[in-house]
Amino acid sequence: RCAPHAARGGAELELQPKSAHVHTLLMAALSKCFLFRHLDDDGISELIGYMREHLASEGQHIIQQGDKGDYFYVCESGAYDVLVNGRHVHTYTADGEGSRPCFGELALMYAKPRAASVVAKSAGRLWKLGRAGFRSVQSKLGRGDLTKVLRKVDVFSSLSFAQLQQIRDSMTEVSAAEGDRIFRQGDVGDSFFVVMAGEAEVLRKSAEEGAEE
């Protein structure tokens, strides 16, 4: 048996309130997922509003390998086996000690066939997020503008739009106060920055005088 699909469109974009307990556990789970690290608490809270409860029964296929990806899942309770070509490769287990595994996040970015099946090993409770809710939050963040900026960077010029989106979605927002140093001359370069708001001044030490200019 496969997990039933909810109606698309408006139903997915209706915000549904959650209990304080559910909101707290979903906030903790989403905050740890790479796909949502650029969101502030308000953005994650909006995502939580778009999430829907899914009660899984033992043996139910939550995800079927080869199907088009549609939902991202957070496990509140239960255990879920991951199968690739029928072979068991992993088990996600939600326990009472705060472990809330997530899976299926790439479905929020790409409508590509699932690379594995996920089957409920026991009865459990999941929370799922559809692509429409995720995109609704993304659209309010100016992330599309960021993709356009990345396209203009020489080193990224040969990348596809999908690859630029992957880079964009892996970026995190950093706030700086006036006078903060983002990095220093001579530091090992390990980050790439895009100035989305405000101004950044570049200071370079003169090789001859050692003074900043």
XYZ file of N, CA and C in Angstrom:
639
model
N 0.832 -1.202 0.000
C 0.000 0.000 0.000
C 0.861 1.244 0.000
N 0.460 2.242 -0.734
C 1.211 3.483 -0.805
C 0.498 4.567 -0.016
N 1.275 5.528 0.495
C 0.702 6.626 1.245
C -0.194 7.452 0.344
N -1.393 7.819 0.796
C -2.278 8.628 -0.037
C -1.731 10.018 -0.213
N -2.002 10.629 -1.382
C -1.541 11.976 -1.663
C -2.644 12.967 -1.362
N -2.293 14.068 -0.731
C -3.254 15.119 -0.433
C -3.530 15.915 -1.698
N -4.662 16.584 -1.710
C -4.996 17.426 -2.855
C -3.980 18.531 -2.994
N -3.624 18.851 -4.263
C -2.629 19.878 -4.522
C -3.281 21.253 -4.501
N -2.451 22.276 -4.666
C -2.959 23.634 -4.823
C -3.294 24.274 -3.504
N -4.513 24.847 -3.444
C -4.896 25.648 -2.293
C -4.842 24.914 -0.970
N -5.210 23.625 -0.959
C -5.223 22.881 0.301
C -3.850 22.843 0.945
N -2.792 22.723 0.125
C -1.438 22.666 0.668
C -0.998 24.011 1.235
N -1.637 25.085 0.799
C -1.218 26.416 1.232
C -2.116 26.981 2.320
N -2.902 26.123 2.944
C -3.686 26.537 4.104
C -2.851 26.288 5.356
N -2.648 27.343 6.146
C -1.877 27.211 7.375
C -2.726 26.524 8.437
N -2.190 25.472 9.030
C -2.898 24.741 10.065
C -2.141 24.866 11.385
N -2.815 25.349 12.440
C -2.139 25.498 13.730
C -1.704 24.152 14.290
N -0.608 24.164 15.023
C -0.095 22.956 15.669
C -0.049 23.178 17.176
N -0.081 22.094 17.924
C 0.064 22.199 19.373
C 1.477 22.665 19.702
N 1.667 23.185 20.904
C 2.990 23.654 21.318
C 4.011 22.518 21.245
N 3.593 21.312 21.619
C 4.505 20.154 21.590
C 4.956 19.851 20.169
N 3.993 19.789 19.253
C 4.316 19.482 17.856
C 5.160 20.588 17.249
N 4.799 21.843 17.518
C 5.563 22.971 16.971
C 7.015 22.913 17.436
N 7.229 22.590 18.697
C 8.591 22.535 19.245
C 9.408 21.430 18.585
N 8.813 20.238 18.445
C 9.591 19.129 17.862
C 9.853 19.359 16.385
N 8.906 19.968 15.657
C 9.131 20.245 14.245
C 10.150 21.369 14.065
N 10.099 22.368 14.919
C 11.088 23.451 14.855
C 12.496 22.894 15.045
N 12.664 21.992 16.014
C 13.982 21.400 16.265
C 14.446 20.563 15.079
N 13.533 19.783 14.498
C 13.900 18.911 13.370
C 14.241 19.719 12.126
N 13.421 20.709 11.792
C 13.652 21.496 10.581
C 14.907 22.349 10.696
N 15.204 22.832 11.886
C 16.383 23.685 12.086
C 17.680 22.937 11.807
N 17.645 21.604 11.908
C 18.851 20.799 11.691
C 19.009 20.374 10.234
N 17.975 20.580 9.425
C 18.016 20.138 8.024
C 18.691 21.200 7.163
N 19.638 20.795 6.323
C 20.422 21.739 5.521
C 19.544 22.623 4.656
N 18.404 22.109 4.234
C 17.553 22.839 3.289
C 16.897 24.058 3.914
N 16.817 24.087 5.249
C 16.100 25.169 5.919
C 17.003 26.050 6.775
N 18.319 25.852 6.675
C 19.231 26.582 7.554
C 19.247 28.078 7.294
N 18.826 28.492 6.102
C 18.814 29.919 5.788
C 17.569 30.620 6.326
N 16.604 29.856 6.855
C 15.359 30.441 7.333
C 15.472 30.883 8.785
N 14.818 31.994 9.122
C 14.744 32.400 10.513
C 13.567 31.682 11.169
N 13.336 31.958 12.463
C 12.278 31.244 13.186
C 10.900 31.488 12.578
N 10.668 32.703 12.074
C 9.370 33.002 11.465
C 9.159 32.179 10.201
N 10.223 32.038 9.391
C 10.120 31.248 8.168
C 9.856 29.784 8.466
N 10.559 29.239 9.470
C 10.353 27.841 9.832
C 8.959 27.647 10.422
N 8.489 28.621 11.204
C 7.140 28.523 11.765
C 6.088 28.491 10.661
N 6.323 29.254 9.595
C 5.375 29.222 8.483
C 5.397 27.860 7.804
N 6.590 27.286 7.622
C 6.676 25.940 7.051
C 5.883 24.948 7.896
N 6.026 25.057 9.206
C 5.318 24.152 10.113
C 3.810 24.279 9.912
N 3.341 25.506 9.670
C 1.925 25.710 9.422
C 1.432 24.972 8.189
N 2.323 24.785 7.194
C 1.951 24.093 5.962
C 2.072 22.575 6.076
N 2.660 22.084 7.152
C 2.867 20.646 7.291
C 1.573 19.947 7.698
N 1.437 18.705 7.239
C 0.240 17.909 7.486
C 0.608 16.606 8.195
N -0.254 16.183 9.083
C -0.050 14.932 9.800
C -0.279 13.742 8.872
N 0.564 12.721 9.025
C 0.362 11.469 8.295
C 0.559 10.322 9.288
N -0.484 9.565 9.526
C -0.417 8.413 10.420
C -0.090 7.175 9.584
N 1.031 6.575 9.884
C 1.507 5.427 9.104
C 1.144 4.122 9.794
N 0.773 3.147 9.010
C 0.524 1.810 9.534
C 1.686 0.897 9.165
N 1.886 -0.135 9.945
C 2.997 -1.060 9.688
C 2.909 -1.628 8.278
N 4.015 -1.580 7.558
C 4.075 -2.116 6.206
C 3.693 -1.128 5.119
N 3.270 0.071 5.498
C 2.844 1.056 4.495
C 4.038 1.684 3.801
N 3.949 1.837 2.481
C 4.975 2.527 1.705
C 4.756 4.035 1.819
N 5.644 4.700 2.519
C 5.566 6.156 2.636
C 6.095 6.774 1.338
N 7.174 6.209 0.850
C 7.777 6.609 -0.432
C 8.004 5.355 -1.249
N 7.691 5.427 -2.536
C 7.912 4.303 -3.441
C 9.041 4.656 -4.411
N 10.079 3.835 -4.453
C 11.189 4.065 -5.378
C 10.660 4.181 -6.806
N 11.132 5.225 -7.514
C 10.713 5.439 -8.886
C 9.576 6.428 -9.037
N 8.794 6.651 -7.960
C 7.718 7.639 -8.015
C 8.300 9.048 -8.027
N 7.545 9.977 -8.559
C 7.982 11.373 -8.537
C 7.937 11.900 -7.108
N 8.995 12.582 -6.689
C 9.044 13.118 -5.344
C 8.021 14.215 -5.140
N 7.316 14.179 -4.006
C 6.308 15.197 -3.748
C 6.358 15.755 -2.335
N 6.752 14.943 -1.351
C 6.731 15.402 0.036
C 8.065 15.172 0.751
N 8.304 16.023 1.739
C 9.389 15.888 2.712
C 8.739 15.471 4.029
N 9.401 14.575 4.771
C 8.799 14.011 5.976
C 9.676 14.222 7.214
N 9.014 14.457 8.337
C 9.649 14.453 9.653
C 8.980 13.354 10.473
N 9.781 12.504 11.093
C 9.242 11.392 11.892
C 9.037 11.848 13.340
N 7.811 11.791 13.796
C 7.550 12.063 15.217
C 7.637 10.784 16.035
N 7.165 9.686 15.468
C 7.237 8.394 16.154
C 7.292 7.290 15.109
N 7.748 6.116 15.534
C 7.804 4.965 14.640
C 9.175 4.719 14.050
N 9.269 3.642 13.284
C 10.515 3.268 12.602
C 10.200 3.027 11.134
N 11.161 3.387 10.250
C 10.909 3.381 8.807
C 12.135 2.829 8.085
N 11.929 1.723 7.350
C 13.020 1.088 6.618
C 13.210 1.750 5.255
N 14.479 1.927 4.878
C 14.831 2.457 3.563
C 15.294 1.288 2.700
N 14.670 1.134 1.533
C 14.971 0.023 0.639
C 15.384 0.553 -0.733
N 16.481 0.031 -1.255
C 16.928 0.359 -2.609
C 16.919 -0.928 -3.416
N 16.075 -0.959 -4.442
C 15.904 -2.177 -5.261
C 15.568 -3.382 -4.388
N 14.757 -3.125 -3.348
C 14.315 -4.190 -2.461
C 15.288 -4.554 -1.359
N 16.476 -3.945 -1.357
C 17.492 -4.273 -0.344
C 17.483 -3.238 0.772
N 17.444 -3.706 2.009
C 17.423 -2.807 3.159
C 18.776 -2.109 3.314
N 18.760 -0.771 3.392
C 20.016 -0.030 3.512
C 20.064 0.848 4.766
N 18.907 1.126 5.362
C 18.906 2.021 6.534
C 17.542 1.944 7.210
N 17.511 2.359 8.483
C 16.243 2.492 9.211
C 16.225 3.818 9.951
N 15.195 4.617 9.711
C 14.977 5.846 10.464
C 14.118 5.501 11.683
N 14.571 5.905 12.867
C 13.820 5.612 14.084
C 13.630 6.885 14.893
N 12.387 7.200 15.200
C 12.072 8.323 16.075
C 11.887 7.765 17.476
N 12.651 8.273 18.433
C 12.554 7.765 19.798
C 12.070 8.864 20.743
N 11.925 8.520 21.987
C 11.437 9.478 22.978
C 12.503 10.392 23.519
N 13.721 10.309 22.976
C 14.827 11.118 23.496
C 15.162 12.294 22.585
N 14.258 12.614 21.678
C 14.461 13.803 20.850
C 14.950 13.532 19.444
N 15.139 12.259 19.079
C 15.570 11.941 17.717
C 14.366 12.015 16.783
N 14.384 12.987 15.845
C 13.293 13.160 14.897
C 13.870 13.153 13.477
N 14.140 11.988 12.920
C 14.756 11.933 11.586
C 13.850 12.523 10.512
N 14.492 13.003 9.456
C 13.792 13.581 8.307
C 14.231 12.852 7.046
N 13.368 12.825 6.047
C 13.767 12.263 4.758
C 12.889 12.842 3.651
N 13.421 12.771 2.420
C 12.664 13.217 1.257
C 12.821 14.685 0.919
N 13.836 15.357 1.486
C 13.934 16.805 1.292
C 14.183 17.225 -0.158
N 14.850 16.384 -0.942
C 15.120 16.767 -2.335
C 13.836 16.909 -3.159
N 12.756 16.285 -2.686
C 11.481 16.406 -3.398
C 10.966 17.835 -3.383
N 11.421 18.640 -2.418
C 10.972 20.023 -2.341
C 11.623 20.880 -3.421
N 12.731 20.407 -3.973
C 13.439 21.174 -4.996
C 13.240 20.608 -6.386
N 13.158 19.287 -6.504
C 13.117 18.662 -7.821
C 12.030 17.600 -7.873
N 11.329 17.543 -8.977
C 10.303 16.515 -9.182
C 10.939 15.309 -9.868
N 11.979 14.787 -9.263
C 12.692 13.653 -9.847
C 12.232 12.354 -9.191
N 12.395 11.222 -9.871
C 11.983 9.940 -9.283
C 12.725 9.670 -7.974
N 12.014 9.084 -7.045
C 12.620 8.732 -5.763
C 13.700 7.679 -5.972
N 14.811 7.849 -5.262
C 15.933 6.922 -5.402
C 15.785 5.700 -4.510
N 14.841 5.733 -3.574
C 14.658 4.620 -2.644
C 13.210 4.577 -2.176
N 12.828 3.446 -1.633
C 11.515 3.317 -0.988
C 11.691 3.476 0.516
N 10.661 4.003 1.167
C 10.643 4.077 2.623
C 9.360 3.397 3.088
N 9.510 2.357 3.928
C 8.382 1.542 4.364
C 8.298 1.592 5.891
N 7.100 1.797 6.408
C 6.912 1.842 7.860
C 7.184 0.464 8.466
N 8.173 0.422 9.337
C 8.502 -0.829 10.028
C 7.524 -1.071 11.161
N 6.943 0.018 11.654
C 5.940 -0.049 12.720
C 4.940 1.070 12.484
N 3.874 1.058 13.217
C 2.948 2.183 13.149
C 3.659 3.423 13.682
N 3.334 4.578 13.122
C 4.006 5.791 13.563
C 3.289 7.034 13.080
N 3.820 8.143 13.498
C 3.256 9.445 13.139
C 4.308 10.276 12.430
N 3.960 10.788 11.258
C 4.851 11.616 10.442
C 4.200 12.974 10.210
N 5.044 13.942 9.870
C 4.565 15.246 9.415
C 5.193 15.499 8.057
N 4.363 15.863 7.079
C 4.874 16.017 5.722
C 4.671 17.445 5.226
N 5.621 17.870 4.382
C 5.594 19.199 3.788
C 5.648 19.053 2.283
N 4.716 19.695 1.568
C 4.682 19.650 0.116
C 5.493 20.773 -0.505
N 5.748 20.634 -1.806
C 6.564 21.610 -2.523
C 5.909 22.992 -2.546
N 4.579 23.052 -2.606
C 3.890 24.339 -2.690
C 4.145 25.185 -1.434
N 4.085 24.554 -0.264
C 4.341 25.290 0.970
C 5.769 25.778 1.065
N 6.706 24.902 0.668
C 8.122 25.278 0.699
C 8.384 26.452 -0.232
N 7.842 26.397 -1.442
C 8.076 27.463 -2.411
C 7.414 28.765 -1.976
N 6.292 28.667 -1.277
C 5.630 29.870 -0.796
C 6.528 30.632 0.163
N 7.189 29.912 1.059
C 8.108 30.553 2.008
C 9.338 31.073 1.273
N 9.873 30.276 0.356
C 11.057 30.689 -0.390
C 10.813 31.972 -1.183
N 9.610 32.089 -1.745
C 9.314 33.232 -2.604
C 9.311 34.552 -1.847
N 9.189 34.481 -0.535
C 9.151 35.698 0.264
C 10.543 36.137 0.717
N 11.550 35.367 0.351
C 12.902 35.632 0.860
C 13.823 36.259 -0.170
N 13.316 36.491 -1.377
C 14.181 37.048 -2.406
C 15.236 36.070 -2.882
N 14.992 34.767 -2.722
C 15.986 33.776 -3.119
C 16.142 33.725 -4.637
N 15.048 34.075 -5.347
C 15.159 34.127 -6.798
C 16.165 35.170 -7.229
N 16.184 36.323 -6.537
C 17.169 37.350 -6.834
C 18.575 36.839 -6.574
N 18.742 36.045 -5.536
C 20.054 35.494 -5.216
C 20.524 34.560 -6.325
N 19.621 33.768 -6.887
C 19.984 32.884 -8.001
C 20.477 33.700 -9.187
N 19.819 34.817 -9.460
C 20.235 35.682 -10.566
C 21.628 36.253 -10.305
N 21.917 36.593 -9.055
C 23.244 37.103 -8.711
C 24.297 36.031 -8.943
N 24.016 34.799 -8.503
C 24.972 33.707 -8.670
C 25.263 33.442 -10.148
N 24.248 33.602 -10.987
C 24.430 33.360 -12.412
C 25.448 34.324 -13.019
N 25.604 35.509 -12.417
C 26.510 36.520 -12.940
C 27.954 36.346 -12.444
N 28.162 35.411 -11.517
C 29.503 35.157 -10.994
C 30.259 34.266 -11.985
N 31.429 34.715 -12.407
C 32.177 34.010 -13.459
C 32.388 32.532 -13.156
N 32.754 32.212 -11.932
C 33.088 30.832 -11.602
C 31.863 29.923 -11.658
N 30.661 30.511 -11.611
C 29.435 29.720 -11.674
C 28.767 29.776 -13.046
N 29.371 30.449 -13.993
C 28.718 30.725 -15.276
C 28.381 29.465 -16.067
N 29.119 28.384 -15.852
C 28.880 27.155 -16.616
C 27.860 26.231 -15.946
N 27.359 26.614 -14.785
C 26.441 25.752 -14.045
C 25.012 25.892 -14.571
N 24.256 24.821 -14.446
C 22.845 24.845 -14.843
C 22.036 25.581 -13.784
N 20.794 25.918 -14.131
C 19.921 26.599 -13.178
C 19.698 25.736 -11.939
N 19.525 24.432 -12.142
C 19.314 23.524 -11.006
C 20.532 23.508 -10.080
N 21.723 23.540 -10.666
C 22.937 23.556 -9.849
C 23.060 24.873 -9.078
N 22.684 25.977 -9.721
C 22.686 27.266 -9.028
C 21.697 27.262 -7.873
N 20.558 26.615 -8.066
C 19.571 26.512 -6.992
C 20.136 25.718 -5.818
N 20.901 24.671 -6.116
C 21.510 23.881 -5.048
C 22.484 24.728 -4.240
N 23.294 25.532 -4.938
C 24.221 26.425 -4.239
C 23.442 27.429 -3.410
N 22.410 28.020 -4.017
C 21.585 29.002 -3.316
C 20.992 28.414 -2.044
N 20.459 27.195 -2.144
C 19.770 26.599 -0.998
C 20.727 26.121 0.078
N 22.030 26.030 -0.249
C 23.016 25.647 0.764
C 23.598 26.876 1.469
N 23.259 28.074 0.991
C 23.785 29.296 1.587
C 22.982 29.669 2.828
N 23.638 30.268 3.795
C 22.986 30.712 5.019
C 23.135 32.217 5.172
N 22.147 32.821 5.798
C 22.160 34.267 5.984
C 23.013 34.649 7.182
N 23.846 35.655 7.019
C 24.701 36.172 8.097
C 24.416 37.657 8.253
N 24.145 38.078 9.465
C 23.906 39.495 9.735
C 25.168 40.113 10.328
N 25.473 41.330 9.932
C 26.669 42.017 10.426
C 26.289 43.423 10.876
N 26.878 43.840 11.973
C 26.669 45.202 12.475
C 27.733 46.122 11.884
N 27.477 47.408 11.918
C 28.451 48.372 11.407
C 29.785 48.192 12.124
N 30.842 48.088 11.350
C 32.178 47.927 11.920
C 32.644 46.488 12.035
N 31.745 45.534 11.866
C 32.147 44.117 11.922
C 33.054 43.786 10.746
N 34.060 42.952 11.011
C 34.924 42.463 9.938
C 34.380 41.123 9.459
N 34.120 41.034 8.167
C 33.609 39.795 7.609
C 34.737 38.779 7.477
N 35.868 39.228 6.976
C 37.101 38.437 7.002
C 38.274 39.394 6.905
N 39.467 38.890 7.211
C 40.685 39.709 7.229
C 41.618 39.311 6.100
N 42.354 40.273 5.623
C 43.387 40.000 4.632
C 44.370 38.985 5.206
N 44.654 37.945 4.451
C 45.568 36.902 4.913
C 44.865 35.674 5.470
N 43.551 35.797 5.763
C 42.799 34.631 6.232
C 42.717 33.581 5.125
N 42.589 32.327 5.513
C 42.357 31.257 4.538
C 40.933 31.421 4.009
N 40.802 31.479 2.702
C 39.479 31.655 2.117
C 38.647 30.387 2.187
N 37.507 30.425 2.886
C 36.657 29.236 3.002
C 35.178 29.540 2.796
N 34.858 30.793 2.479
C 33.459 31.166 2.303
C 33.310 32.158 1.154
N 32.121 32.138 0.564
C 31.755 33.064 -0.507
C 30.585 33.901 -0.001
N 30.636 35.212 -0.212
C 29.617 36.104 0.331
C 28.911 36.880 -0.774
N 27.613 37.084 -0.584
C 26.816 37.966 -1.434
C 26.199 39.019 -0.521
N 26.406 40.283 -0.831
C 25.835 41.362 -0.026
C 24.412 41.607 -0.516
N 23.429 41.202 0.285
C 22.023 41.331 -0.101
C 21.412 42.645 0.388
N 21.981 43.228 1.427
C 21.484 44.503 1.954
C 22.631 45.191 2.683
N 22.695 46.513 2.567
C 23.764 47.255 3.212
C 24.973 47.441 2.313
N 26.061 47.863 2.906
C 27.294 48.104 2.161
C 28.462 47.448 2.878
N 29.435 47.002 2.094
C 30.657 46.412 2.654
C 31.856 47.151 2.068
N 32.750 47.568 2.926
C 33.943 48.300 2.500
C 35.125 47.355 2.441
N 35.900 47.448 1.366
C 37.078 46.606 1.195
C 38.313 47.405 1.566
N 39.092 46.894 2.510
C 40.342 47.531 2.945
C 41.495 46.594 2.632
N 42.546 47.137 2.035
C 43.704 46.318 1.670
C 44.970 46.975 2.193
N 45.813 46.170 2.849
C 47.071 46.707 3.370
C 48.066 46.893 2.240
N 48.689 48.040 2.240
C 49.733 48.325 1.251
C 50.954 47.489 1.566
N 51.504 46.858 0.537
C 52.703 46.039 0.734
C 53.880 46.867 1.179
N 53.921 48.134 0.761
C 55.069 48.981 1.080
C 54.959 49.608 2.454
N 53.760 50.084 2.795
C 53.640 50.836 4.037
C 52.950 50.044 5.152
N 52.270 48.958 4.801
C 51.570 48.180 5.817
C 50.313 48.852 6.324
N 49.908 49.917 5.673
C 48.711 50.639 6.084
C 47.541 50.191 5.239
N 46.337 50.300 5.814
C 45.163 49.914 5.070
C 44.730 51.014 4.136
N 44.265 50.642 2.956
C 43.784 51.631 2.002
C 42.478 51.194 1.373
